[in-house]
Every structure is written in C-alpha cells, then in structure tokens.
C-alpha cells in the first residue's frame, strides 16, 4: 500500500478530485498554504495499492499543468525612502509536488 500526497494549486483541485473519483480513487483534501506567492494550495492524500500509483500520478499530471500567470509586484514595507512603482511579472504556477510514501497499515472503517 502507498500514500500519494499531492500538493496542487487551488485552481486545479476541483477538477483533480473529480477525475480521481471518476476513476474510483478516494482522496482526502486538505487546505494548505505556501510557496513563493504564499497563495492557497490543496494537499490531496490518496491511499492506493502499489499497482495503481502510476495511474494516480498520471491523472495528477494530466490535470495539474504548469502555466504562466502575471502578477503585480507587491508594495514594499512602509518606511521605504524611494517611490515605488509596481510592475507586472510573469510567474510559473500550477503543476504539482508529489510524494509517494510506504504505508505499514491501512484500514477503512
């Protein structure tokens, strides 16, 4: 038995959960925060037999693709001596960070 942990962008989580359920995988969804932009993420936990790990990872890769998003630079902390002019920057978002862990025991009660 394996536990697949996938940290994905909130924008991708709804479709990913739908696809996992459609393929008969159950997932536990946890809200999480982090990364460079400090935006909301979703961490999904999926317990599967070893033989199904690649299928789950394949679904995650299909749904959670990296893409470019434009953000405006944040305003610096107060007390800045110079005038700040915000400007747009392109940042890669999306994708997934996937961990596969061994499970000693799994029970569904």
Short mmCIF file of C-alpha atoms in Angstrom, two decimals:
data_model
loop_
_atom_site.label_atom_id
_atom_site.label_comp_id
_atom_site.label_asym_id
_atom_site.label_seq_id
_atom_site.Cartn_x
_atom_site.Cartn_y
_atom_site.Cartn_z
CA UNK A 1 0.00 0.00 0.00
CA UNK A 2 1.20 3.52 -0.82
CA UNK A 3 0.09 7.02 0.15
CA UNK A 4 0.27 9.55 -2.66
CA UNK A 5 0.50 13.11 -1.31
CA UNK A 6 0.00 15.76 -3.97
CA UNK A 7 0.31 19.49 -3.32
CA UNK A 8 -1.57 21.30 -6.09
CA UNK A 9 -2.80 24.81 -6.80
CA UNK A 10 -6.33 25.52 -5.52
CA UNK A 11 -7.45 26.27 -9.09
CA UNK A 12 -6.67 22.67 -10.11
CA UNK A 13 -8.02 20.86 -7.05
CA UNK A 14 -11.70 20.68 -8.03
CA UNK A 15 -11.08 19.08 -11.40
CA UNK A 16 -8.43 16.77 -9.93
CA UNK A 17 -10.77 15.45 -7.22
CA UNK A 18 -13.50 14.90 -9.85
CA UNK A 19 -11.10 12.94 -12.08
CA UNK A 20 -9.83 10.82 -9.18
CA UNK A 21 -13.39 9.97 -8.06
CA UNK A 22 -14.42 9.21 -11.66
CA UNK A 23 -11.54 6.70 -11.77
CA UNK A 24 -12.67 5.13 -8.46
CA UNK A 25 -9.97 6.67 -6.23
CA UNK A 26 -10.94 8.30 -2.96
CA UNK A 27 -8.96 11.28 -1.75
CA UNK A 28 -8.77 13.36 1.38
CA UNK A 29 -8.44 17.08 0.64
CA UNK A 30 -6.51 19.38 2.99
CA UNK A 31 -6.18 23.15 2.68
CA UNK A 32 -2.55 24.28 2.74
CA UNK A 33 -0.56 27.46 2.11
CA UNK A 34 2.95 28.06 0.96
CA UNK A 35 5.29 28.66 -1.88
CA UNK A 36 6.78 31.78 -3.37
CA UNK A 37 3.43 33.55 -3.79
CA UNK A 38 2.05 32.40 -0.42
CA UNK A 39 -1.25 31.52 -2.06
CA UNK A 40 -3.63 28.74 -1.14
CA UNK A 41 -2.77 25.21 -2.14
CA UNK A 42 -4.58 21.95 -1.73
CA UNK A 43 -2.88 18.82 -0.44
CA UNK A 44 -4.55 15.58 -1.51
CA UNK A 45 -3.94 12.26 0.22
CA UNK A 46 -4.72 9.17 -1.84
CA UNK A 47 -4.17 5.66 -0.45
CA UNK A 48 -3.69 3.10 -3.23
CA UNK A 49 -2.22 -0.34 -3.87
CA UNK A 50 1.31 -0.25 -5.31
CA UNK A 51 -0.01 -1.25 -8.75
CA UNK A 52 -2.18 1.89 -9.01
CA UNK A 53 0.39 4.53 -8.03
CA UNK A 54 1.36 5.33 -11.63
CA UNK A 55 -2.30 5.66 -12.63
CA UNK A 56 -2.90 8.22 -9.86
CA UNK A 57 0.26 10.14 -10.79
CA UNK A 58 -0.82 10.11 -14.44
CA UNK A 59 -4.17 11.71 -13.54
CA UNK A 60 -2.40 14.36 -11.46
CA UNK A 61 -0.04 15.16 -14.36
CA UNK A 62 -2.95 15.46 -16.82
CA UNK A 63 -4.90 17.90 -14.64
CA UNK A 64 -2.18 19.92 -12.90
CA UNK A 65 -0.16 21.56 -15.65
CA UNK A 66 2.26 24.43 -15.11
CA UNK A 67 1.23 27.73 -16.66
CA UNK A 68 2.38 31.33 -16.71
CA UNK A 69 0.44 33.89 -14.65
CA UNK A 70 1.07 37.62 -14.43
CA UNK A 71 1.24 39.26 -11.00
CA UNK A 72 1.92 42.82 -9.93
CA UNK A 73 4.94 43.22 -7.70
CA UNK A 74 3.97 43.66 -4.05
CA UNK A 75 4.29 47.04 -2.36
CA UNK A 76 7.42 47.12 -0.15
CA UNK A 77 7.10 47.58 3.63
CA UNK A 78 6.38 51.10 4.83
CA UNK A 79 9.29 53.34 5.54
CA UNK A 80 10.78 52.99 2.08
CA UNK A 81 12.73 56.12 1.17
CA UNK A 82 12.09 55.90 -2.57
CA UNK A 83 8.96 56.00 -4.67
CA UNK A 84 7.79 52.50 -5.59
CA UNK A 85 6.18 51.81 -8.94
CA UNK A 86 4.57 48.36 -9.15
CA UNK A 87 5.24 46.42 -12.33
CA UNK A 88 3.91 43.13 -13.72
CA UNK A 89 5.97 39.95 -13.51
CA UNK A 90 5.30 36.54 -15.07
CA UNK A 91 5.45 33.60 -12.69
CA UNK A 92 5.02 29.88 -13.40
CA UNK A 93 2.12 28.48 -11.35
CA UNK A 94 0.30 25.19 -11.24
CA UNK A 95 1.84 21.79 -11.60
CA UNK A 96 2.07 19.52 -8.59
CA UNK A 97 4.52 18.35 -5.98
CA UNK A 98 4.00 14.63 -5.47
CA UNK A 99 5.27 12.40 -2.65
CA UNK A 100 4.77 8.62 -2.57
CA UNK A 101 5.09 7.07 0.89
CA UNK A 102 5.06 3.47 2.09
CA UNK A 103 2.13 2.60 4.33
CA UNK A 104 2.61 -0.01 7.06
CA UNK A 105 -1.10 -0.34 7.74
CA UNK A 106 -4.25 0.87 6.05
CA UNK A 107 -7.77 0.45 7.43
CA UNK A 108 -11.04 1.84 6.16
CA UNK A 109 -13.70 1.56 8.88
#
